[in-house]
Amino acid sequence: DEHLILEIRIVPYGQERKLLVARDVTRLHRLEVMRRDFVANITHELRTPLTVIQGVAETLSEQEEAGSEDFQRSLELIQEQSQRMSRLVDDLLLLSRLETGERKSAAVPVDVAAMLEALAVEASALSGGRHRIELDIDRDLKLHGDQTELRSAFSNLVVNAVKYTPADGRIVIRWFVDDDAVHMQVVDTGFGIPPHHLPRLTERFYRVDSGHNDATAGTGLGLTIVKHVLSRHDARLEIRSQLNKGSTFDCLFPVKLSARGLAASASPGT
Ligand code: ADP
């Protein structure tokens, strides 16, 4: 449409006067919308061929003549890499929905405790029994919010704790309310993060350059997703970390979003 989008600032002008400065950001805004649409479209288009490639690889691996070791190894590579690409596409798609999507009104109290219990079970499977995973949660505490979005955010934090904690480590998932906020915390005894990386961790594709990352097939989008989901719930993320000791990822939600008791609640998604 033909509307102008203006950015307006008020700046002091001399002793008593103020100046109103308007900048035309219409073009900038249009470009940003185009960028988002482009990402949304391309990721959507990438999905179909990926599904085909995965399907064909699967079929091939089941054929009897697919006997040679080289052949099997090549197929595994195709499957591994296309799975990795699928994860990337899914994350990008989710991110573009979070960026463009309407903010939903947080009408339903979500049973976060049940959600975290389910996530802990998934995390144990991922860990293969190599970590001690503990829950310290207020089972009665609910949160007004978007079930699906919260689940993706919390899942990313829990999965990261498993990925970046060496065997025999300990991971605690906490869910509680105090005077200041409703907290969802993931505490691990993992590799930790050097302090200078902390401010940039939630940037798209940002990954800490360390030996630990090569082993894990991440997209670098997980914490970006967390940041977007939290901001849509008026919440913020605090990260505390000590190298080779561990990290705490602390999500702080406004207390006014909390709910208690048997009020109609959304069932935990799995
Ligand atoms: P990735 O897909 O690489 O895991 P994320 O956005 O989820 O992407 O995380 C960004 C980076 O932050 C990771 O690559 C890792 O270096 C670091 N990181 C995230 N969580 C942890 C954690 N619990 N312990 C140590 N490092 C972490």
PDB file of C-alpha atoms and ligand atoms in Angstrom:
ATOM      1  CA  ASP A   1       0.000   0.000   0.000  1.00  0.00           C
ATOM      2  CA  GLU A   2       0.909   3.640  -0.249  1.00  0.00           C
ATOM      3  CA  HIS A   3       1.473   4.376   3.442  1.00  0.00           C
ATOM      4  CA  LEU A   4       4.684   5.983   4.554  1.00  0.00           C
ATOM      5  CA  ILE A   5       6.477   4.493   7.518  1.00  0.00           C
ATOM      6  CA  LEU A   6       8.282   7.083   9.597  1.00  0.00           C
ATOM      7  CA  GLU A   7      10.752   6.754  12.424  1.00  0.00           C
ATOM      8  CA  ILE A   8      10.326   9.704  14.753  1.00  0.00           C
ATOM      9  CA  ARG A   9      12.797  11.017  17.295  1.00  0.00           C
ATOM     10  CA  ILE A  10      12.593  14.000  19.624  1.00  0.00           C
ATOM     11  CA  VAL A  11      15.933  15.692  20.250  1.00  0.00           C
ATOM     12  CA  PRO A  12      16.816  18.680  22.474  1.00  0.00           C
ATOM     13  CA  TYR A  13      17.293  21.909  20.518  1.00  0.00           C
ATOM     14  CA  GLY A  14      18.886  24.746  22.443  1.00  0.00           C
ATOM     15  CA  GLN A  15      17.777  25.441  26.001  1.00  0.00           C
ATOM     16  CA  GLU A  16      14.046  25.118  25.869  1.00  0.00           C
ATOM     17  CA  ARG A  17      13.082  23.794  22.533  1.00  0.00           C
ATOM     18  CA  LYS A  18      12.852  20.330  21.099  1.00  0.00           C
ATOM     19  CA  LEU A  19      13.216  19.163  17.558  1.00  0.00           C
ATOM     20  CA  LEU A  20      11.035  16.516  15.981  1.00  0.00           C
ATOM     21  CA  VAL A  21      13.060  14.493  13.479  1.00  0.00           C
ATOM     22  CA  ALA A  22      11.256  12.171  11.104  1.00  0.00           C
ATOM     23  CA  ARG A  23      13.024   9.650   8.910  1.00  0.00           C
ATOM     24  CA  ASP A  24      11.332   7.845   6.053  1.00  0.00           C
ATOM     25  CA  VAL A  25      11.976   4.122   6.662  1.00  0.00           C
ATOM     26  CA  THR A  26       9.353   2.856   4.208  1.00  0.00           C
ATOM     27  CA  ARG A  27      11.923   1.304   1.895  1.00  0.00           C
ATOM     28  CA  LEU A  28      13.815  -0.313   4.753  1.00  0.00           C
ATOM     29  CA  HIS A  29      10.627  -1.800   6.084  1.00  0.00           C
ATOM     30  CA  ARG A  30       9.653  -3.167   2.647  1.00  0.00           C
ATOM     31  CA  LEU A  31      13.053  -4.784   2.247  1.00  0.00           C
ATOM     32  CA  GLU A  32      12.714  -6.451   5.658  1.00  0.00           C
ATOM     33  CA  VAL A  33       9.291  -7.824   4.731  1.00  0.00           C
ATOM     34  CA  MET A  34      10.736  -9.108   1.433  1.00  0.00           C
ATOM     35  CA  ARG A  35      13.606 -10.794   3.244  1.00  0.00           C
ATOM     36  CA  ARG A  36      11.223 -12.579   5.594  1.00  0.00           C
ATOM     37  CA  ASP A  37       8.920 -13.685   2.799  1.00  0.00           C
ATOM     38  CA  PHE A  38      11.882 -14.920   0.818  1.00  0.00           C
ATOM     39  CA  VAL A  39      13.158 -17.048   3.710  1.00  0.00           C
ATOM     40  CA  ALA A  40       9.688 -18.414   4.371  1.00  0.00           C
ATOM     41  CA  ASN A  41       9.148 -19.337   0.717  1.00  0.00           C
ATOM     42  CA  ILE A  42      12.517 -20.867   0.047  1.00  0.00           C
ATOM     43  CA  THR A  43      12.475 -23.028   3.146  1.00  0.00           C
ATOM     44  CA  HIS A  44       9.039 -24.238   2.223  1.00  0.00           C
ATOM     45  CA  GLU A  45      10.233 -25.099  -1.301  1.00  0.00           C
ATOM     46  CA  LEU A  46      13.269 -26.963   0.057  1.00  0.00           C
ATOM     47  CA  ARG A  47      11.129 -29.300   2.050  1.00  0.00           C
ATOM     48  CA  THR A  48       9.657 -31.280  -0.836  1.00  0.00           C
ATOM     49  CA  PRO A  49      12.909 -32.299  -2.562  1.00  0.00           C
ATOM     50  CA  LEU A  50      14.389 -33.183   0.817  1.00  0.00           C
ATOM     51  CA  THR A  51      11.521 -35.500   1.599  1.00  0.00           C
ATOM     52  CA  VAL A  52      12.012 -37.195  -1.782  1.00  0.00           C
ATOM     53  CA  ILE A  53      15.764 -37.654  -1.243  1.00  0.00           C
ATOM     54  CA  GLN A  54      15.194 -39.159   2.195  1.00  0.00           C
ATOM     55  CA  GLY A  55      12.496 -41.469   0.893  1.00  0.00           C
ATOM     56  CA  VAL A  56      14.641 -42.744  -1.965  1.00  0.00           C
ATOM     57  CA  ALA A  57      17.656 -43.326   0.290  1.00  0.00           C
ATOM     58  CA  GLU A  58      15.443 -45.266   2.662  1.00  0.00           C
ATOM     59  CA  THR A  59      14.054 -47.442  -0.149  1.00  0.00           C
ATOM     60  CA  LEU A  60      17.525 -48.097  -1.564  1.00  0.00           C
ATOM     61  CA  SER A  61      18.894 -49.200   1.791  1.00  0.00           C
ATOM     62  CA  GLU A  62      16.175 -51.818   2.025  1.00  0.00           C
ATOM     63  CA  GLN A  63      16.978 -53.417  -1.346  1.00  0.00           C
ATOM     64  CA  GLU A  64      18.736 -56.738  -1.216  1.00  0.00           C
ATOM     65  CA  GLU A  65      21.390 -55.841  -3.778  1.00  0.00           C
ATOM     66  CA  ALA A  66      22.458 -52.916  -1.568  1.00  0.00           C
ATOM     67  CA  GLY A  67      24.944 -55.251   0.066  1.00  0.00           C
ATOM     68  CA  SER A  68      28.387 -53.669  -0.286  1.00  0.00           C
ATOM     69  CA  GLU A  69      29.774 -51.743   2.638  1.00  0.00           C
ATOM     70  CA  ASP A  70      30.693 -48.753   0.495  1.00  0.00           C
ATOM     71  CA  PHE A  71      27.187 -48.556  -0.814  1.00  0.00           C
ATOM     72  CA  GLN A  72      25.675 -48.698   2.672  1.00  0.00           C
ATOM     73  CA  ARG A  73      28.084 -46.079   3.957  1.00  0.00           C
ATOM     74  CA  SER A  74      27.160 -43.741   1.108  1.00  0.00           C
ATOM     75  CA  LEU A  75      23.481 -44.226   1.815  1.00  0.00           C
ATOM     76  CA  GLU A  76      24.011 -43.479   5.486  1.00  0.00           C
ATOM     77  CA  LEU A  77      25.782 -40.264   4.529  1.00  0.00           C
ATOM     78  CA  ILE A  78      22.870 -39.223   2.345  1.00  0.00           C
ATOM     79  CA  GLN A  79      20.428 -39.938   5.134  1.00  0.00           C
ATOM     80  CA  GLU A  80      22.504 -38.186   7.796  1.00  0.00           C
ATOM     81  CA  GLN A  81      23.079 -35.072   5.761  1.00  0.00           C
ATOM     82  CA  SER A  82      19.534 -34.797   4.502  1.00  0.00           C
ATOM     83  CA  GLN A  83      18.278 -35.159   8.068  1.00  0.00           C
ATOM     84  CA  ARG A  84      20.593 -32.382   9.071  1.00  0.00           C
ATOM     85  CA  MET A  85      19.289 -30.237   6.255  1.00  0.00           C
ATOM     86  CA  SER A  86      15.708 -31.014   7.283  1.00  0.00           C
ATOM     87  CA  ARG A  87      16.432 -29.784  10.778  1.00  0.00           C
ATOM     88  CA  LEU A  88      17.854 -26.586   9.347  1.00  0.00           C
ATOM     89  CA  VAL A  89      14.827 -26.078   7.125  1.00  0.00           C
ATOM     90  CA  ASP A  90      12.428 -26.777  10.000  1.00  0.00           C
ATOM     91  CA  ASP A  91      14.250 -24.327  12.259  1.00  0.00           C
ATOM     92  CA  LEU A  92      14.278 -21.629   9.575  1.00  0.00           C
ATOM     93  CA  LEU A  93      10.601 -22.128   8.903  1.00  0.00           C
ATOM     94  CA  LEU A  94       9.758 -21.920  12.595  1.00  0.00           C
ATOM     95  CA  LEU A  95      11.887 -18.808  12.935  1.00  0.00           C
ATOM     96  CA  SER A  96      10.230 -17.066  10.026  1.00  0.00           C
ATOM     97  CA  ARG A  97       6.825 -17.893  11.513  1.00  0.00           C
ATOM     98  CA  LEU A  98       7.946 -16.432  14.828  1.00  0.00           C
ATOM     99  CA  GLU A  99       9.162 -13.282  13.087  1.00  0.00           C
ATOM    100  CA  THR A 100       6.139 -12.694  10.910  1.00  0.00           C
ATOM    101  CA  GLY A 101       3.382 -14.430  12.824  1.00  0.00           C
ATOM    102  CA  GLU A 102       0.727 -12.524  14.634  1.00  0.00           C
ATOM    103  CA  ARG A 103       1.247 -12.407  18.353  1.00  0.00           C
ATOM    104  CA  LYS A 104      -1.365 -14.706  19.740  1.00  0.00           C
ATOM    105  CA  SER A 105      -3.164 -13.705  22.869  1.00  0.00           C
ATOM    106  CA  ALA A 106      -1.939 -15.886  25.698  1.00  0.00           C
ATOM    107  CA  ALA A 107      -5.327 -17.242  26.636  1.00  0.00           C
ATOM    108  CA  VAL A 108      -4.647 -20.796  27.735  1.00  0.00           C
ATOM    109  CA  PRO A 109      -2.741 -21.795  30.865  1.00  0.00           C
ATOM    110  CA  VAL A 110      -0.119 -24.265  29.661  1.00  0.00           C
ATOM    111  CA  ASP A 111       0.813 -27.217  31.858  1.00  0.00           C
ATOM    112  CA  VAL A 112       4.548 -26.558  31.640  1.00  0.00           C
ATOM    113  CA  ALA A 113       5.362 -29.102  34.377  1.00  0.00           C
ATOM    114  CA  ALA A 114       3.933 -31.953  32.292  1.00  0.00           C
ATOM    115  CA  MET A 115       5.701 -30.581  29.228  1.00  0.00           C
ATOM    116  CA  LEU A 116       9.053 -30.581  31.056  1.00  0.00           C
ATOM    117  CA  GLU A 117       8.489 -34.127  32.302  1.00  0.00           C
ATOM    118  CA  ALA A 118       7.986 -35.258  28.711  1.00  0.00           C
ATOM    119  CA  LEU A 119      11.067 -33.321  27.587  1.00  0.00           C
ATOM    120  CA  ALA A 120      13.138 -34.971  30.335  1.00  0.00           C
ATOM    121  CA  VAL A 121      12.149 -38.391  29.002  1.00  0.00           C
ATOM    122  CA  GLU A 122      13.193 -37.359  25.485  1.00  0.00           C
ATOM    123  CA  ALA A 123      16.446 -35.958  26.815  1.00  0.00           C
ATOM    124  CA  SER A 124      17.231 -39.258  28.552  1.00  0.00           C
ATOM    125  CA  ALA A 125      16.717 -41.073  25.281  1.00  0.00           C
ATOM    126  CA  LEU A 126      19.035 -38.638  23.525  1.00  0.00           C
ATOM    127  CA  SER A 127      21.617 -38.941  26.296  1.00  0.00           C
ATOM    128  CA  GLY A 128      21.491 -42.727  26.142  1.00  0.00           C
ATOM    129  CA  GLY A 129      21.931 -42.881  29.913  1.00  0.00           C
ATOM    130  CA  ARG A 130      25.203 -40.959  29.834  1.00  0.00           C
ATOM    131  CA  HIS A 131      23.872 -38.070  31.940  1.00  0.00           C
ATOM    132  CA  ARG A 132      21.926 -37.748  35.159  1.00  0.00           C
ATOM    133  CA  ILE A 133      18.795 -35.786  34.286  1.00  0.00           C
ATOM    134  CA  GLU A 134      16.793 -34.398  37.199  1.00  0.00           C
ATOM    135  CA  LEU A 135      13.541 -32.494  37.525  1.00  0.00           C
ATOM    136  CA  ASP A 136      12.917 -29.906  40.206  1.00  0.00           C
ATOM    137  CA  ILE A 137       9.511 -28.554  39.305  1.00  0.00           C
ATOM    138  CA  ASP A 138       6.416 -26.983  40.785  1.00  0.00           C
ATOM    139  CA  ARG A 139       3.743 -29.296  39.382  1.00  0.00           C
ATOM    140  CA  ASP A 140       0.947 -26.905  40.159  1.00  0.00           C
ATOM    141  CA  LEU A 141       2.423 -23.931  38.336  1.00  0.00           C
ATOM    142  CA  LYS A 142       1.048 -23.067  34.904  1.00  0.00           C
ATOM    143  CA  LEU A 143       1.831 -20.332  32.431  1.00  0.00           C
ATOM    144  CA  HIS A 144      -0.396 -18.381  30.067  1.00  0.00           C
ATOM    145  CA  GLY A 145       1.250 -18.776  26.719  1.00  0.00           C
ATOM    146  CA  ASP A 146       1.577 -20.609  23.445  1.00  0.00           C
ATOM    147  CA  GLN A 147       2.019 -24.338  24.038  1.00  0.00           C
ATOM    148  CA  THR A 148       3.812 -25.120  20.761  1.00  0.00           C
ATOM    149  CA  GLU A 149       6.181 -22.173  20.933  1.00  0.00           C
ATOM    150  CA  LEU A 150       7.097 -22.810  24.562  1.00  0.00           C
ATOM    151  CA  ARG A 151       7.753 -26.431  23.782  1.00  0.00           C
ATOM    152  CA  SER A 152      10.209 -25.605  20.977  1.00  0.00           C
ATOM    153  CA  ALA A 153      12.047 -23.121  23.168  1.00  0.00           C
ATOM    154  CA  PHE A 154      12.338 -25.407  26.200  1.00  0.00           C
ATOM    155  CA  SER A 155      13.222 -28.374  24.031  1.00  0.00           C
ATOM    156  CA  ASN A 156      16.122 -26.447  22.492  1.00  0.00           C
ATOM    157  CA  LEU A 157      17.513 -25.599  25.929  1.00  0.00           C
ATOM    158  CA  VAL A 158      17.227 -29.159  27.230  1.00  0.00           C
ATOM    159  CA  VAL A 159      18.720 -30.694  24.087  1.00  0.00           C
ATOM    160  CA  ASN A 160      21.620 -28.208  24.222  1.00  0.00           C
ATOM    161  CA  ALA A 161      22.352 -29.197  27.819  1.00  0.00           C
ATOM    162  CA  VAL A 162      22.674 -32.828  26.712  1.00  0.00           C
ATOM    163  CA  LYS A 163      24.749 -31.935  23.637  1.00  0.00           C
ATOM    164  CA  TYR A 164      27.188 -29.711  25.488  1.00  0.00           C
ATOM    165  CA  THR A 165      27.670 -31.757  28.643  1.00  0.00           C
ATOM    166  CA  PRO A 166      30.219 -34.584  28.748  1.00  0.00           C
ATOM    167  CA  ALA A 167      29.247 -38.087  29.831  1.00  0.00           C
ATOM    168  CA  ASP A 168      28.542 -38.496  33.559  1.00  0.00           C
ATOM    169  CA  GLY A 169      27.409 -34.886  33.758  1.00  0.00           C
ATOM    170  CA  ARG A 170      24.308 -33.695  35.521  1.00  0.00           C
ATOM    171  CA  ILE A 171      21.395 -31.722  34.096  1.00  0.00           C
ATOM    172  CA  VAL A 172      18.667 -30.178  36.227  1.00  0.00           C
ATOM    173  CA  ILE A 173      15.430 -28.817  34.784  1.00  0.00           C
ATOM    174  CA  ARG A 174      13.792 -26.358  37.148  1.00  0.00           C
ATOM    175  CA  TRP A 175      10.330 -24.747  37.068  1.00  0.00           C
ATOM    176  CA  PHE A 176       9.330 -22.368  39.840  1.00  0.00           C
ATOM    177  CA  VAL A 177       8.062 -18.921  40.699  1.00  0.00           C
ATOM    178  CA  ASP A 178       9.697 -16.391  43.023  1.00  0.00           C
ATOM    179  CA  ASP A 179       8.933 -12.754  43.854  1.00  0.00           C
ATOM    180  CA  ASP A 180      10.310 -11.452  40.590  1.00  0.00           C
ATOM    181  CA  ALA A 181       9.532 -13.980  37.894  1.00  0.00           C
ATOM    182  CA  VAL A 182       8.390 -17.385  36.771  1.00  0.00           C
ATOM    183  CA  HIS A 183      11.551 -19.335  35.965  1.00  0.00           C
ATOM    184  CA  MET A 184      12.257 -22.179  33.607  1.00  0.00           C
ATOM    185  CA  GLN A 185      15.915 -23.060  34.142  1.00  0.00           C
ATOM    186  CA  VAL A 186      18.204 -25.623  32.638  1.00  0.00           C
ATOM    187  CA  VAL A 187      21.364 -26.120  34.697  1.00  0.00           C
ATOM    188  CA  ASP A 188      24.170 -28.304  33.373  1.00  0.00           C
ATOM    189  CA  THR A 189      27.670 -29.335  34.408  1.00  0.00           C
ATOM    190  CA  GLY A 190      28.862 -29.059  30.823  1.00  0.00           C
ATOM    191  CA  PHE A 191      31.660 -27.491  28.801  1.00  0.00           C
ATOM    192  CA  GLY A 192      30.540 -23.950  29.576  1.00  0.00           C
ATOM    193  CA  ILE A 193      30.853 -20.921  27.325  1.00  0.00           C
ATOM    194  CA  PRO A 194      33.680 -18.355  27.256  1.00  0.00           C
ATOM    195  CA  PRO A 195      32.263 -15.018  28.534  1.00  0.00           C
ATOM    196  CA  HIS A 196      32.912 -13.029  25.361  1.00  0.00           C
ATOM    197  CA  HIS A 197      30.566 -15.308  23.399  1.00  0.00           C
ATOM    198  CA  LEU A 198      27.602 -14.835  25.746  1.00  0.00           C
ATOM    199  CA  PRO A 199      26.192 -11.615  24.260  1.00  0.00           C
ATOM    200  CA  ARG A 200      26.114 -13.099  20.752  1.00  0.00           C
ATOM    201  CA  LEU A 201      24.737 -16.592  21.470  1.00  0.00           C
ATOM    202  CA  THR A 202      21.172 -15.790  20.421  1.00  0.00           C
ATOM    203  CA  GLU A 203      22.214 -14.449  17.006  1.00  0.00           C
ATOM    204  CA  ARG A 204      21.217 -16.508  13.977  1.00  0.00           C
ATOM    205  CA  PHE A 205      23.760 -19.205  13.076  1.00  0.00           C
ATOM    206  CA  TYR A 206      26.082 -18.165  15.891  1.00  0.00           C
ATOM    207  CA  ARG A 207      28.017 -21.123  17.262  1.00  0.00           C
ATOM    208  CA  VAL A 208      30.901 -21.074  19.696  1.00  0.00           C
ATOM    209  CA  ASP A 209      34.086 -22.015  17.906  1.00  0.00           C
ATOM    210  CA  SER A 210      35.269 -24.945  19.968  1.00  0.00           C
ATOM    211  CA  GLY A 211      36.111 -28.591  19.573  1.00  0.00           C
ATOM    212  CA  HIS A 212      32.814 -29.639  21.146  1.00  0.00           C
ATOM    213  CA  ASN A 213      30.712 -28.237  18.335  1.00  0.00           C
ATOM    214  CA  ASP A 214      32.225 -30.280  15.550  1.00  0.00           C
ATOM    215  CA  ALA A 215      30.872 -33.427  17.096  1.00  0.00           C
ATOM    216  CA  THR A 216      27.321 -32.133  17.340  1.00  0.00           C
ATOM    217  CA  ALA A 217      25.259 -31.410  14.267  1.00  0.00           C
ATOM    218  CA  GLY A 218      23.625 -28.147  15.300  1.00  0.00           C
ATOM    219  CA  THR A 219      22.110 -25.402  13.185  1.00  0.00           C
ATOM    220  CA  GLY A 220      23.051 -22.437  15.343  1.00  0.00           C
ATOM    221  CA  LEU A 221      19.390 -21.394  15.300  1.00  0.00           C
ATOM    222  CA  GLY A 222      18.229 -22.964  18.563  1.00  0.00           C
ATOM    223  CA  LEU A 223      18.918 -20.039  20.841  1.00  0.00           C
ATOM    224  CA  THR A 224      17.591 -17.586  18.236  1.00  0.00           C
ATOM    225  CA  ILE A 225      14.311 -19.486  18.394  1.00  0.00           C
ATOM    226  CA  VAL A 226      14.415 -19.353  22.195  1.00  0.00           C
ATOM    227  CA  LYS A 227      14.950 -15.589  22.115  1.00  0.00           C
ATOM    228  CA  HIS A 228      11.998 -15.014  19.771  1.00  0.00           C
ATOM    229  CA  VAL A 229       9.628 -17.254  21.719  1.00  0.00           C
ATOM    230  CA  LEU A 230      10.560 -15.562  24.985  1.00  0.00           C
ATOM    231  CA  SER A 231      10.114 -12.058  23.608  1.00  0.00           C
ATOM    232  CA  ARG A 232       6.647 -13.072  22.398  1.00  0.00           C
ATOM    233  CA  HIS A 233       5.869 -13.954  26.016  1.00  0.00           C
ATOM    234  CA  ASP A 234       7.364 -10.739  27.453  1.00  0.00           C
ATOM    235  CA  ALA A 235      10.078 -12.928  28.914  1.00  0.00           C
ATOM    236  CA  ARG A 236      13.866 -12.715  28.795  1.00  0.00           C
ATOM    237  CA  LEU A 237      16.803 -15.092  28.810  1.00  0.00           C
ATOM    238  CA  GLU A 238      19.709 -14.897  31.255  1.00  0.00           C
ATOM    239  CA  ILE A 239      22.747 -17.036  30.621  1.00  0.00           C
ATOM    240  CA  ARG A 240      25.339 -17.741  33.295  1.00  0.00           C
ATOM    241  CA  SER A 241      28.284 -19.906  32.445  1.00  0.00           C
ATOM    242  CA  GLN A 242      31.687 -20.964  33.679  1.00  0.00           C
ATOM    243  CA  LEU A 243      34.159 -22.617  31.401  1.00  0.00           C
ATOM    244  CA  ASN A 244      34.500 -26.355  32.090  1.00  0.00           C
ATOM    245  CA  LYS A 245      32.077 -26.064  35.014  1.00  0.00           C
ATOM    246  CA  GLY A 246      28.703 -25.616  33.398  1.00  0.00           C
ATOM    247  CA  SER A 247      25.946 -23.280  32.334  1.00  0.00           C
ATOM    248  CA  THR A 248      22.561 -22.077  33.484  1.00  0.00           C
ATOM    249  CA  PHE A 249      19.974 -20.928  30.975  1.00  0.00           C
ATOM    250  CA  ASP A 250      17.303 -19.031  32.881  1.00  0.00           C
ATOM    251  CA  CYS A 251      14.025 -17.975  31.209  1.00  0.00           C
ATOM    252  CA  LEU A 252      12.226 -15.289  33.204  1.00  0.00           C
ATOM    253  CA  PHE A 253       8.493 -14.818  32.583  1.00  0.00           C
ATOM    254  CA  PRO A 254       6.350 -12.097  34.147  1.00  0.00           C
ATOM    255  CA  VAL A 255       4.636 -13.356  37.306  1.00  0.00           C
ATOM    256  CA  LYS A 256       1.324 -12.078  35.940  1.00  0.00           C
ATOM    257  CA  LEU A 257       1.406 -14.822  33.281  1.00  0.00           C
ATOM    258  CA  SER A 258       1.405 -17.546  35.928  1.00  0.00           C
ATOM    259  CA  ALA A 259      -1.643 -19.577  36.898  1.00  0.00           C
ATOM    260  CA  ARG A 260      -2.334 -22.193  39.533  1.00  0.00           C
ATOM    261  CA  GLY A 261      -4.526 -25.165  40.192  1.00  0.00           C
ATOM    262  CA  LEU A 262      -6.979 -27.050  38.095  1.00  0.00           C
ATOM    263  CA  ALA A 263      -8.029 -24.224  35.794  1.00  0.00           C
ATOM    264  CA  ALA A 264      -8.667 -25.454  32.249  1.00  0.00           C
ATOM    265  CA  SER A 265      -5.215 -26.284  30.944  1.00  0.00           C
ATOM    266  CA  ALA A 266      -3.787 -27.308  27.635  1.00  0.00           C
ATOM    267  CA  SER A 267      -2.650 -30.893  27.485  1.00  0.00           C
ATOM    268  CA  PRO A 268       1.100 -31.345  27.139  1.00  0.00           C
ATOM    269  CA  GLY A 269       2.157 -31.682  23.537  1.00  0.00           C
ATOM    270  CA  THR A 270       4.517 -34.476  22.684  1.00  0.00           C
TER     271      THR A 270
HETATM  272  P1  ADP B   1      23.378 -25.187  18.013  1.00  0.00           P
HETATM  273  O1  ADP B   1      22.513 -25.719  16.964  1.00  0.00           O
HETATM  274  O2  ADP B   1      24.792 -24.964  17.557  1.00  0.00           O
HETATM  275  O3  ADP B   1      23.297 -25.949  19.301  1.00  0.00           O
HETATM  276  P2  ADP B   1      22.195 -22.949  19.465  1.00  0.00           P
HETATM  277  O4  ADP B   1      21.698 -21.637  18.944  1.00  0.00           O
HETATM  278  O5  ADP B   1      21.225 -23.808  20.182  1.00  0.00           O
HETATM  279  O6  ADP B   1      22.832 -23.693  18.226  1.00  0.00           O
HETATM  280  O7  ADP B   1      23.436 -22.646  20.410  1.00  0.00           O
HETATM  281  C1  ADP B   1      24.462 -21.769  19.975  1.00  0.00           C
HETATM  282  C2  ADP B   1      25.788 -22.151  20.589  1.00  0.00           C
HETATM  283  O8  ADP B   1      25.770 -21.909  21.988  1.00  0.00           O
HETATM  284  C3  ADP B   1      26.120 -23.623  20.457  1.00  0.00           C
HETATM  285  O9  ADP B   1      26.737 -23.900  19.222  1.00  0.00           O
HETATM  286  C4  ADP B   1      27.055 -23.861  21.631  1.00  0.00           C
HETATM  287  O10 ADP B   1      28.370 -23.490  21.272  1.00  0.00           O
HETATM  288  C5  ADP B   1      26.558 -22.864  22.672  1.00  0.00           C
HETATM  289  N1  ADP B   1      25.708 -23.520  23.703  1.00  0.00           N
HETATM  290  C6  ADP B   1      24.359 -23.599  23.724  1.00  0.00           C
HETATM  291  N2  ADP B   1      23.916 -24.228  24.820  1.00  0.00           N
HETATM  292  C7  ADP B   1      25.018 -24.586  25.530  1.00  0.00           C
HETATM  293  C8  ADP B   1      25.239 -25.261  26.782  1.00  0.00           C
HETATM  294  N3  ADP B   1      24.221 -25.732  27.528  1.00  0.00           N
HETATM  295  N4  ADP B   1      26.527 -25.428  27.193  1.00  0.00           N
HETATM  296  C9  ADP B   1      27.558 -24.937  26.463  1.00  0.00           C
HETATM  297  N5  ADP B   1      27.419 -24.295  25.282  1.00  0.00           N
HETATM  298  C10 ADP B   1      26.169 -24.114  24.815  1.00  0.00           C
END
